[in-house]
Tab-separated table of C-alpha atoms and ligand atoms in Angstrom:
chain	number	residue	atom	x	y	z
A	1	MET	CA	-80.672	18.376	124.980
A	2	SER	CA	-83.519	20.914	127.161
A	3	SER	CA	-84.263	22.788	123.693
A	4	LYS	CA	-85.961	19.329	122.777
A	5	GLN	CA	-87.620	18.933	126.123
A	6	ASN	CA	-89.495	22.535	126.003
A	7	THR	CA	-90.582	22.212	122.568
A	8	PRO	CA	-94.072	20.991	123.553
A	9	GLN	CA	-94.594	24.169	125.452
A	10	ARG	CA	-93.667	26.156	123.357
A	11	ASP	CA	-96.197	29.819	123.107
A	12	PHE	CA	-97.453	30.581	119.655
A	13	PHE	CA	-98.728	32.970	117.663
A	14	SER	CA	-102.463	33.565	117.497
A	15	ASN	CA	-102.937	34.031	113.876
A	16	LYS	CA	-101.835	35.759	110.829
A	17	PHE	CA	-102.733	39.387	112.112
A	18	GLY	CA	-100.790	38.402	115.470
A	19	ILE	CA	-97.646	37.554	113.492
A	20	ILE	CA	-98.098	40.350	111.650
A	21	ALA	CA	-98.582	43.413	114.143
A	22	ALA	CA	-95.029	41.377	115.995
A	23	THR	CA	-92.479	40.859	113.292
A	24	ALA	CA	-93.894	44.397	111.517
A	25	GLY	CA	-93.701	46.036	115.739
A	26	SER	CA	-90.029	44.045	115.505
A	27	ALA	CA	-89.151	46.006	111.565
A	28	ILE	CA	-91.023	49.087	112.665
A	29	GLY	CA	-88.455	50.938	115.053
A	30	LEU	CA	-86.658	53.692	115.690
A	31	GLY	CA	-85.062	52.481	112.189
A	32	ASN	CA	-87.530	53.947	109.747
A	33	ILE	CA	-88.386	57.143	111.717
A	34	TRP	CA	-85.255	58.264	113.151
A	35	ARG	CA	-82.812	56.252	111.172
A	36	PHE	CA	-84.432	56.353	107.160
A	37	PRO	CA	-85.270	60.130	106.887
A	38	TYR	CA	-81.571	61.609	107.784
A	39	ILE	CA	-80.050	58.365	105.772
A	40	VAL	CA	-82.207	60.066	103.000
A	41	GLY	CA	-81.719	63.244	103.383
A	42	GLU	CA	-77.603	63.361	103.527
A	43	ASN	CA	-77.944	61.023	100.723
A	44	GLY	CA	-79.650	63.219	98.171
A	45	GLY	CA	-83.154	62.396	98.603
A	46	ALA	CA	-85.159	60.379	95.599
A	47	ALA	CA	-82.816	58.480	94.181
A	48	PHE	CA	-81.487	57.091	96.823
A	49	LEU	CA	-85.121	55.752	97.718
A	50	ILE	CA	-85.647	54.159	94.536
A	51	ILE	CA	-82.444	52.256	95.175
A	52	LEU	CA	-83.261	51.531	98.564
A	53	LEU	CA	-86.515	49.982	97.451
A	54	LEU	CA	-85.232	47.832	95.266
A	55	ILE	CA	-82.498	46.164	97.611
A	56	LYS	CA	-85.018	46.140	100.028
A	57	PHE	CA	-87.195	44.271	98.466
A	58	GLY	CA	-84.340	42.326	95.374
A	59	ILE	CA	-82.166	41.511	98.559
A	60	GLY	CA	-83.229	41.859	101.964
A	61	LEU	CA	-87.166	40.364	101.320
A	62	PRO	CA	-85.762	36.569	100.510
A	63	VAL	CA	-82.802	36.945	103.336
A	64	MET	CA	-85.793	37.730	105.749
A	65	LEU	CA	-87.950	34.454	104.708
A	66	SER	CA	-84.919	32.598	104.958
A	67	GLU	CA	-84.704	33.414	108.420
A	68	PHE	CA	-87.711	33.199	108.717
A	69	THR	CA	-88.038	29.999	107.768
A	70	ILE	CA	-85.227	28.761	109.747
A	71	GLY	CA	-87.100	29.737	113.037
A	72	ARG	CA	-90.959	28.216	111.414
A	73	HIS	CA	-89.105	24.767	110.238
A	74	THR	CA	-87.710	24.015	113.425
A	75	GLN	CA	-89.372	25.919	115.979
A	76	ARG	CA	-86.542	26.331	118.232
A	77	ASN	CA	-84.186	29.478	119.152
A	78	PRO	CA	-81.065	30.227	116.778
A	79	PHE	CA	-79.094	28.053	118.608
A	80	GLY	CA	-80.766	25.646	119.017
A	81	ALA	CA	-81.991	25.829	115.437
A	82	PHE	CA	-78.617	25.772	113.910
A	83	ARG	CA	-78.275	22.955	115.969
A	84	MET	CA	-80.799	20.666	115.209
A	85	LEU	CA	-80.845	21.324	111.407
A	86	ALA	CA	-76.719	21.103	111.456
A	87	PRO	CA	-76.400	18.548	114.209
A	88	GLY	CA	-72.139	17.819	114.461
A	89	LYS	CA	-71.313	20.731	112.777
A	90	LEU	CA	-70.095	24.405	113.449
A	91	TRP	CA	-73.143	25.883	112.220
A	92	TRP	CA	-74.621	26.171	115.615
A	93	ILE	CA	-71.353	29.193	116.216
A	94	VAL	CA	-74.301	31.500	113.496
A	95	GLY	CA	-76.991	30.693	116.146
A	96	PHE	CA	-75.237	31.887	118.866
A	97	MET	CA	-73.812	35.062	117.080
A	98	GLY	CA	-77.397	35.867	116.926
A	99	ILE	CA	-77.691	35.488	119.840
A	100	ILE	CA	-74.492	38.031	120.676
A	101	ALA	CA	-75.484	40.596	118.173
A	102	ALA	CA	-78.730	41.148	119.632
A	103	PHE	CA	-77.104	41.116	123.175
A	104	THR	CA	-74.928	43.730	122.189
A	105	ILE	CA	-77.898	45.303	119.940
A	106	MET	CA	-80.400	46.299	122.722
A	107	ALA	CA	-77.751	47.729	124.877
A	108	PHE	CA	-77.437	51.458	122.227
A	109	TYR	CA	-81.132	51.064	120.925
A	110	SER	CA	-82.138	51.437	124.653
A	111	VAL	CA	-80.158	54.188	125.086
A	112	VAL	CA	-81.488	56.565	122.002
A	113	ALA	CA	-84.925	55.107	123.080
A	114	GLY	CA	-84.216	56.468	125.942
A	115	TRP	CA	-83.838	59.291	124.404
A	116	THR	CA	-87.397	59.199	123.047
A	117	LEU	CA	-88.971	58.726	126.450
A	118	ASP	CA	-87.177	62.097	127.267
A	119	TYR	CA	-88.791	63.723	124.393
A	120	LEU	CA	-92.147	62.630	124.884
A	121	TYR	CA	-91.942	63.537	129.015
A	122	ASN	CA	-90.515	67.139	127.643
A	123	SER	CA	-93.322	67.246	124.757
A	124	VAL	CA	-95.806	67.034	127.199
A	125	LEU	CA	-94.519	69.465	129.923
A	126	ASP	CA	-94.264	71.553	126.972
A	127	GLY	CA	-90.373	71.792	127.613
A	128	PHE	CA	-89.453	73.035	124.133
A	129	ASN	CA	-91.944	76.274	124.093
A	130	ASN	CA	-90.412	79.376	123.187
A	131	LYS	CA	-86.906	78.028	123.200
A	132	SER	CA	-84.254	78.756	119.955
A	133	ALA	CA	-82.838	76.714	117.723
A	134	ASP	CA	-79.758	77.225	120.143
A	135	ASP	CA	-81.517	76.111	123.160
A	136	ILE	CA	-83.217	73.214	121.669
A	137	GLN	CA	-79.509	72.075	120.547
A	138	SER	CA	-77.833	72.853	123.951
A	139	MET	CA	-81.030	70.621	125.882
A	140	PHE	CA	-80.306	67.423	123.432
A	141	ASP	CA	-76.378	68.456	124.291
A	142	SER	CA	-76.637	68.618	127.598
A	143	PHE	CA	-78.943	66.017	127.965
A	144	VAL	CA	-76.540	63.568	126.130
A	145	ALA	CA	-73.789	64.676	128.241
A	146	ASN	CA	-75.452	64.429	131.997
A	147	GLY	CA	-74.786	61.080	132.104
A	148	TRP	CA	-77.407	60.031	134.579
A	149	GLN	CA	-80.458	61.170	133.434
A	150	PRO	CA	-80.104	58.759	129.642
A	151	ILE	CA	-79.023	55.938	132.303
A	152	ILE	CA	-82.816	56.300	134.659
A	153	TRP	CA	-85.114	57.250	131.517
A	154	MET	CA	-82.633	54.049	129.487
A	155	PHE	CA	-83.694	51.457	132.232
A	156	LEU	CA	-87.221	52.828	132.388
A	157	PHE	CA	-87.822	51.661	128.714
A	158	VAL	CA	-86.144	48.496	129.778
A	159	SER	CA	-88.488	47.259	132.342
A	160	ILE	CA	-91.716	48.316	129.919
A	161	SER	CA	-90.469	45.699	126.987
A	162	SER	CA	-89.667	43.325	130.539
A	163	LEU	CA	-93.248	43.604	131.557
A	164	ILE	CA	-94.602	42.477	127.793
A	165	VAL	CA	-91.711	40.191	127.490
A	166	VAL	CA	-92.114	38.035	130.187
A	167	ALA	CA	-95.727	37.810	129.119
A	168	GLY	CA	-94.956	35.496	126.662
A	169	ILE	CA	-96.190	35.378	123.126
A	170	LYS	CA	-100.136	35.486	123.283
A	171	LYS	CA	-100.269	36.678	126.534
A	172	GLY	CA	-97.588	39.648	126.030
A	173	ILE	CA	-95.898	40.436	122.478
A	174	GLU	CA	-99.106	40.147	120.594
A	175	LYS	CA	-101.694	40.898	122.656
A	176	TYR	CA	-99.594	44.566	122.994
A	177	THR	CA	-98.306	44.573	119.475
A	178	LYS	CA	-101.986	44.243	118.383
A	179	VAL	CA	-102.621	47.337	119.936
A	180	LEU	CA	-99.748	49.407	119.510
A	181	MET	CA	-99.236	48.733	116.076
A	182	PRO	CA	-102.727	50.106	114.934
A	183	ALA	CA	-102.201	53.003	116.993
A	184	LEU	CA	-98.662	53.783	115.068
A	185	LEU	CA	-100.341	53.725	112.152
A	186	VAL	CA	-103.061	56.146	113.120
A	187	ILE	CA	-100.902	59.022	114.628
A	188	ILE	CA	-98.253	58.811	111.832
A	189	VAL	CA	-100.992	59.336	109.107
A	190	ILE	CA	-102.113	62.584	111.710
A	191	LEU	CA	-99.019	63.478	111.080
A	192	CYS	CA	-98.348	63.149	107.944
A	193	VAL	CA	-101.996	64.737	107.017
A	194	ARG	CA	-100.560	67.913	109.582
A	195	ALA	CA	-96.977	68.251	107.525
A	196	LEU	CA	-98.216	67.827	103.623
A	197	SER	CA	-100.828	71.344	104.761
A	198	LEU	CA	-97.761	73.523	106.067
A	199	PRO	CA	-97.213	75.959	103.625
A	200	GLY	CA	-94.315	74.947	101.930
A	201	ALA	CA	-94.430	71.668	102.054
A	202	GLU	CA	-94.463	70.089	98.365
A	203	LYS	CA	-90.271	71.323	97.948
A	204	GLY	CA	-89.510	68.648	100.543
A	205	LEU	CA	-92.011	65.975	98.957
A	206	GLU	CA	-90.333	67.380	95.280
A	207	PHE	CA	-87.030	66.358	97.467
A	208	PHE	CA	-88.266	63.549	98.976
A	209	PHE	CA	-89.555	62.044	95.460
A	210	LYS	CA	-88.122	63.458	92.186
A	211	PRO	CA	-85.015	61.216	91.241
A	212	ASP	CA	-81.200	62.985	90.796
A	213	PHE	CA	-79.414	59.855	90.266
A	214	SER	CA	-76.540	62.064	89.756
A	215	LYS	CA	-76.397	61.604	93.469
A	216	ILE	CA	-76.052	58.675	93.504
A	217	THR	CA	-72.996	57.288	94.233
A	218	GLY	CA	-71.233	53.310	95.215
A	219	ALA	CA	-71.483	54.086	98.509
A	220	SER	CA	-75.121	55.177	98.517
A	221	VAL	CA	-75.910	51.532	97.652
A	222	LEU	CA	-73.520	50.137	100.142
A	223	GLU	CA	-75.772	52.371	102.643
A	224	ALA	CA	-79.069	50.972	100.873
A	225	LEU	CA	-78.271	47.570	101.519
A	226	GLY	CA	-77.376	48.291	105.610
A	227	GLN	CA	-80.391	50.684	106.089
A	228	SER	CA	-82.768	47.640	104.302
A	229	PHE	CA	-81.854	45.229	106.371
A	230	PHE	CA	-81.535	46.973	109.907
A	231	SER	CA	-84.616	47.817	109.083
A	232	LEU	CA	-86.257	44.622	108.017
A	233	SER	CA	-84.750	43.202	112.109
A	234	ILE	CA	-82.553	40.631	109.582
A	235	GLY	CA	-79.574	38.912	110.672
A	236	MET	CA	-79.568	38.906	114.795
A	237	GLY	CA	-81.903	35.843	115.322
A	238	VAL	CA	-85.225	38.152	115.305
A	239	LEU	CA	-86.708	36.322	112.538
A	240	LEU	CA	-85.500	33.067	113.556
A	241	THR	CA	-87.152	33.211	117.380
A	242	TYR	CA	-90.493	35.013	115.808
A	243	GLY	CA	-90.353	32.725	112.881
A	244	SER	CA	-90.266	29.866	115.556
A	245	TYR	CA	-93.778	30.755	117.113
A	246	VAL	CA	-95.874	30.513	113.838
A	247	GLN	CA	-97.679	27.354	113.002
A	248	LYS	CA	-97.178	25.680	110.747
A	249	SER	CA	-100.541	26.585	108.246
A	250	ASP	CA	-99.487	30.002	107.961
A	251	ASN	CA	-98.517	31.334	104.851
A	252	ILE	CA	-94.519	32.572	105.721
A	253	GLY	CA	-94.088	33.978	102.181
A	254	SER	CA	-96.730	36.412	102.369
A	255	THR	CA	-96.381	37.525	105.721
A	256	THR	CA	-92.949	38.565	105.058
A	257	PHE	CA	-93.996	40.238	102.675
A	258	ILE	CA	-96.740	42.013	103.727
A	259	VAL	CA	-93.880	42.715	107.162
A	260	ALA	CA	-91.640	44.077	104.033
A	261	PHE	CA	-94.296	45.758	102.683
A	262	ALA	CA	-95.593	47.580	105.689
A	263	ASP	CA	-92.360	48.475	107.044
A	264	THR	CA	-91.608	50.378	103.613
A	265	ALA	CA	-94.413	52.127	103.797
A	266	ILE	CA	-94.400	53.245	107.408
A	267	ALA	CA	-90.296	54.593	106.823
A	268	ILE	CA	-92.222	56.763	103.691
A	269	LEU	CA	-94.479	57.841	105.444
A	270	ALA	CA	-92.351	58.945	107.959
A	271	GLY	CA	-90.332	60.863	105.059
A	272	MET	CA	-93.907	62.290	104.336
A	273	VAL	CA	-93.796	63.697	107.600
A	274	ILE	CA	-90.660	65.427	107.906
A	275	PHE	CA	-89.460	66.394	104.996
A	276	PRO	CA	-91.927	68.652	104.345
A	277	ALA	CA	-91.868	70.270	107.496
A	278	VAL	CA	-88.161	70.391	107.302
A	279	PHE	CA	-88.346	72.354	103.755
A	280	ALA	CA	-92.060	74.546	104.758
A	281	PHE	CA	-88.902	75.872	107.757
A	282	GLY	CA	-86.563	76.385	105.562
A	283	ILE	CA	-84.485	73.949	106.775
A	284	SER	CA	-81.463	71.724	105.361
A	285	PRO	CA	-82.875	67.374	104.879
A	286	GLY	CA	-79.554	66.532	105.665
A	287	SER	CA	-79.182	67.201	109.784
A	288	GLY	CA	-77.960	63.819	110.400
A	289	PRO	CA	-78.782	61.932	113.595
A	290	GLY	CA	-80.253	65.147	115.263
A	291	LEU	CA	-82.890	65.235	112.980
A	292	VAL	CA	-84.630	63.961	114.910
A	293	PHE	CA	-84.189	64.903	118.274
A	294	VAL	CA	-83.201	68.997	117.464
A	295	THR	CA	-84.685	69.664	114.073
A	296	LEU	CA	-88.099	68.378	114.947
A	297	PRO	CA	-88.213	70.026	118.688
A	298	ASN	CA	-87.521	73.324	116.753
A	299	ILE	CA	-90.040	72.991	114.241
A	300	PHE	CA	-92.911	71.827	116.287
A	301	GLU	CA	-92.259	74.803	118.515
A	302	GLN	CA	-92.952	77.545	115.941
A	303	MET	CA	-95.720	75.558	113.739
A	304	PRO	CA	-99.192	76.012	115.245
A	305	ALA	CA	-100.738	73.640	117.413
A	306	GLY	CA	-97.283	72.491	117.732
A	307	TYR	CA	-97.825	71.200	121.161
A	308	ILE	CA	-100.143	68.000	120.193
A	309	PHE	CA	-98.173	67.581	117.274
A	310	SER	CA	-94.926	67.012	119.200
A	311	VAL	CA	-96.276	64.380	122.015
A	312	LEU	CA	-98.119	62.478	119.486
A	313	PHE	CA	-94.531	62.473	117.254
A	314	PHE	CA	-92.687	61.240	120.676
A	315	VAL	CA	-95.242	59.159	121.336
A	316	LEU	CA	-95.024	57.320	117.936
A	317	LEU	CA	-91.375	57.263	118.303
A	318	SER	CA	-91.700	55.370	121.806
A	319	VAL	CA	-93.826	52.989	120.136
A	320	ALA	CA	-91.868	52.338	117.376
A	321	ALA	CA	-89.352	51.421	119.577
A	322	ILE	CA	-90.668	49.379	122.338
A	323	THR	CA	-91.949	46.886	119.565
A	324	SER	CA	-88.644	46.736	118.313
A	325	PHE	CA	-86.983	46.497	121.299
A	326	ILE	CA	-89.087	43.005	122.848
A	327	SER	CA	-87.976	41.656	119.174
A	328	ILE	CA	-84.766	41.647	120.549
A	329	GLN	CA	-85.082	40.601	124.015
A	330	GLU	CA	-87.025	37.837	123.046
A	331	VAL	CA	-83.847	36.712	121.500
A	332	VAL	CA	-81.496	36.544	124.315
A	333	VAL	CA	-84.710	35.218	126.239
A	334	ALA	CA	-85.583	32.623	124.521
A	335	TYR	CA	-81.957	31.720	124.033
A	336	LEU	CA	-81.860	31.603	127.873
A	337	SER	CA	-84.949	29.777	128.713
A	338	GLU	CA	-84.835	27.137	126.334
A	339	GLU	CA	-81.107	25.967	125.700
A	340	LEU	CA	-80.315	26.578	129.523
A	341	ASN	CA	-83.666	25.348	131.201
A	342	ILE	CA	-83.991	29.637	132.423
A	343	LYS	CA	-87.217	30.415	133.761
A	344	ARG	CA	-88.876	32.701	131.282
A	345	LYS	CA	-88.911	35.573	134.343
A	346	THR	CA	-85.984	34.941	135.261
A	347	ALA	CA	-84.676	34.442	131.767
A	348	THR	CA	-86.126	37.941	131.489
A	349	PHE	CA	-84.932	39.725	133.923
A	350	LEU	CA	-82.245	38.922	133.526
A	351	ALA	CA	-81.734	39.502	129.991
A	352	ALA	CA	-82.700	42.845	130.755
A	353	GLY	CA	-80.289	43.229	133.738
A	354	GLY	CA	-77.032	42.901	131.366
A	355	ALA	CA	-78.469	45.355	128.469
A	356	VAL	CA	-79.409	47.821	130.850
A	357	PHE	CA	-75.171	47.096	132.506
A	358	LEU	CA	-73.826	47.836	129.174
A	359	GLY	CA	-76.972	50.266	127.948
A	360	ALA	CA	-75.306	52.761	130.861
A	361	LEU	CA	-71.949	52.186	129.977
A	362	CYS	CA	-72.700	53.088	126.751
A	363	ALA	CA	-74.757	56.259	128.295
A	364	LEU	CA	-71.788	57.366	130.382
A	365	SER	CA	-69.296	56.379	127.121
A	366	GLN	CA	-71.377	58.711	125.764
A	367	SER	CA	-72.004	61.667	128.563
A	368	GLY	CA	-67.469	61.556	128.558
A	369	HIS	CA	-67.592	59.856	131.545
A	370	LEU	CA	-66.083	56.627	130.815
A	371	ASN	CA	-63.265	57.636	128.241
A	372	ILE	CA	-62.555	54.323	126.629
A	373	MET	CA	-62.375	54.528	122.609
A	374	PHE	CA	-62.146	52.520	120.332
A	375	GLY	CA	-59.808	54.755	117.674
A	376	ASP	CA	-61.931	57.141	117.453
A	377	MET	CA	-65.330	55.155	118.392
A	378	ASN	CA	-66.674	55.160	122.433
A	379	LEU	CA	-68.218	52.521	123.491
A	380	PHE	CA	-71.691	53.454	122.210
A	381	ASP	CA	-70.454	53.929	118.305
A	382	LEU	CA	-68.303	50.926	118.913
A	383	LEU	CA	-71.381	49.133	119.445
A	384	ASP	CA	-73.975	50.704	117.289
A	385	PHE	CA	-71.007	50.339	114.425
A	386	ALA	CA	-70.201	45.968	115.143
A	387	SER	CA	-73.298	44.707	115.779
A	388	SER	CA	-74.929	47.212	112.688
A	389	ASN	CA	-72.135	46.845	110.538
A	390	LEU	CA	-70.087	43.684	110.803
A	391	MET	CA	-72.995	41.092	113.049
A	392	LEU	CA	-76.424	41.896	110.764
A	393	PRO	CA	-74.601	41.707	107.390
A	394	LEU	CA	-72.450	38.533	108.547
A	395	GLY	CA	-75.038	36.834	110.266
A	396	GLY	CA	-77.660	37.652	107.043
A	397	LEU	CA	-75.342	36.328	104.792
A	398	LEU	CA	-74.440	32.958	106.788
A	399	ILE	CA	-77.695	32.714	106.987
A	400	VAL	CA	-78.830	32.593	103.221
A	401	ILE	CA	-75.691	30.447	102.678
A	402	PHE	CA	-76.864	27.868	105.276
A	403	VAL	CA	-80.757	28.085	103.463
A	404	ALA	CA	-79.702	28.589	99.868
A	405	TRP	CA	-76.763	25.569	99.971
A	406	PHE	CA	-77.074	23.293	102.942
A	407	MET	CA	-80.705	23.036	104.363
A	408	GLY	CA	-81.926	21.281	100.922
A	409	LYS	CA	-83.886	22.584	98.425
A	410	GLU	CA	-87.025	19.759	99.330
A	411	ARG	CA	-87.380	20.073	102.964
A	412	LEU	CA	-86.928	24.359	102.046
A	413	LEU	CA	-89.563	24.094	99.107
A	414	ARG	CA	-91.926	21.648	101.789
A	415	GLU	CA	-91.630	24.780	104.598
A	416	LEU	CA	-91.788	27.134	102.155
A	417	ARG	CA	-95.606	25.627	100.788
A	418	SER	CA	-96.628	24.554	104.021
A	419	ASN	CA	-96.726	20.993	103.200
A	420	GLY	CA	-98.374	21.813	100.126
A	421	LEU	CA	-101.021	24.519	101.770
A	422	TYR	CA	-99.788	26.670	99.202
A	423	LYS	CA	-97.696	26.945	95.897
A	424	ALA	CA	-94.789	29.304	96.413
A	425	SER	CA	-94.560	30.024	93.123
A	426	TYR	CA	-92.214	32.326	93.962
A	427	PHE	CA	-89.917	29.844	94.295
A	428	PRO	CA	-87.715	29.836	91.715
A	429	ILE	CA	-87.149	33.128	92.034
A	430	TYR	CA	-86.347	33.406	95.152
A	431	ASN	CA	-83.758	30.343	95.146
A	432	PHE	CA	-81.917	32.061	91.867
A	433	ILE	CA	-81.219	35.156	94.702
A	434	ILE	CA	-80.525	33.265	97.563
A	435	ARG	CA	-78.199	30.979	95.858
A	436	PHE	CA	-76.256	33.668	93.835
A	437	ILE	CA	-77.715	37.699	94.268
A	438	ALA	CA	-77.479	37.775	97.824
A	439	PRO	CA	-74.324	36.082	98.971
A	440	ILE	CA	-72.215	38.018	96.385
A	441	ALA	CA	-74.352	41.337	97.603
A	442	ILE	CA	-73.755	41.056	101.323
A	443	THR	CA	-70.352	40.032	100.994
A	444	ALA	CA	-69.689	43.488	99.139
A	445	VAL	CA	-71.243	45.446	101.610
A	446	PHE	CA	-69.504	43.583	104.329
A	447	LEU	CA	-66.191	43.710	102.771
A	448	SER	CA	-66.827	47.258	101.538
A	449	LYS	CA	-67.338	48.154	105.378
A	450	LEU	CA	-64.584	46.715	106.854
A	451	GLY	CA	-62.769	49.227	104.329
A	452	LEU	CA	-61.552	46.365	101.890
A	453	ILE	CA	-63.169	47.308	99.350
B	501	PFF	N1	-86.064	47.278	113.137
B	501	PFF	C1	-85.594	48.037	113.842
B	501	PFF	C2	-85.806	49.126	113.168
B	501	PFF	O1	-85.918	49.160	111.942
B	501	PFF	O2	-85.887	49.816	114.072
B	501	PFF	C3	-84.790	47.776	114.849
B	501	PFF	C4	-83.781	45.732	115.060
B	501	PFF	C5	-85.012	46.026	115.434
B	501	PFF	C6	-82.891	45.842	114.041
B	501	PFF	C7	-84.407	44.079	115.893
B	501	PFF	C8	-82.548	44.477	114.487
B	501	PFF	C9	-83.218	43.680	114.966
B	501	PFF	F1	-83.016	42.531	115.673
């Protein structure tokens, strides 16, 4: 129906750099700079990092390529893509699930992203200066407990994202990510040089790079898979949607490899900023989600020229968050505009409005103003858990099963080779992984997250 009529007007990324900037922008986000360091910290450092790398490139990358391939092949939003590839079958549910998952992730991601803006604002005003560790902790606690303040920041964040998304693919998403991603790289390198020059930085590097395999448990292997998927933006329809804006002449195999590589490099650089700083100031590396919002302001406060590095760090975090958020918003916008024939402007507004509404409920559930609990989880925890741990692996699993077993080998190969332009000599290994290894591994994670194994 409508998806077919809209195909000729589809916007495309203009070149490979544009595709990589946008896709790496999606992958590189709070997952790399906020989540990755504390997860590595909690799981014992370097040994976990090795497992994570093996899983990310051994399983994450092939799944990522599969999702990207469906998008490029069909040039549709996730719902339309599955309806086109499997007409009359129930596979469209997978696409629809991606859209729901994207919407769900928008809600809680926008709350944390709003925190980053507040922290940026505080850094600029030098608000952490002369504060004790306890003061900084209670600043964070009272900010979250305030309820309204996080909602205002979240609203501002979603508005900025909407301004980018509404402008379209080339003139919006591509234009901004092409500038913001190189800026992000420059900032993280500056921060890294600063962190490595702190006295005592070596201890942090040792923790991060010297493996102790006795710390690895079954749970950490599962954690590594979940983190790889989250970090590569797998299973939410984001890669499928971005893939649908990729021109037929692009070598999608090399594009996804470069994005996975960039995503990993930025996560490692983030670790090389955070661990040397944490060890230099004698703080425990496993400080949980507060590592970035409590531990780091503490460190900046004590560090010579901490003001400038604190501002740079929160600019970095905000940029990383925005380039990821726009990709999630685009999934919902592409669906609304292509399937329901809603104008892009209205679709962007609807997606933003929905995210702000649900995000506000999340923020209020965290501040205690909205007292609905799901077991021991509030709404924020529930949406985080349901999207990251359930919808995302399930989406990734179904996508990989579809590509490996239902899309047809010829069609798949033709797409990977861009109709004979490239060799795709990785195909036999890729095919083996998506047929057997990835589905088994993801199923294991999924069942264990549900507590069934
Ligand atoms: N990859 C992003 C990050 O690491 O922060 C998060 C993310 C974006 C997850 C988009 C899922 C997604 F669809």
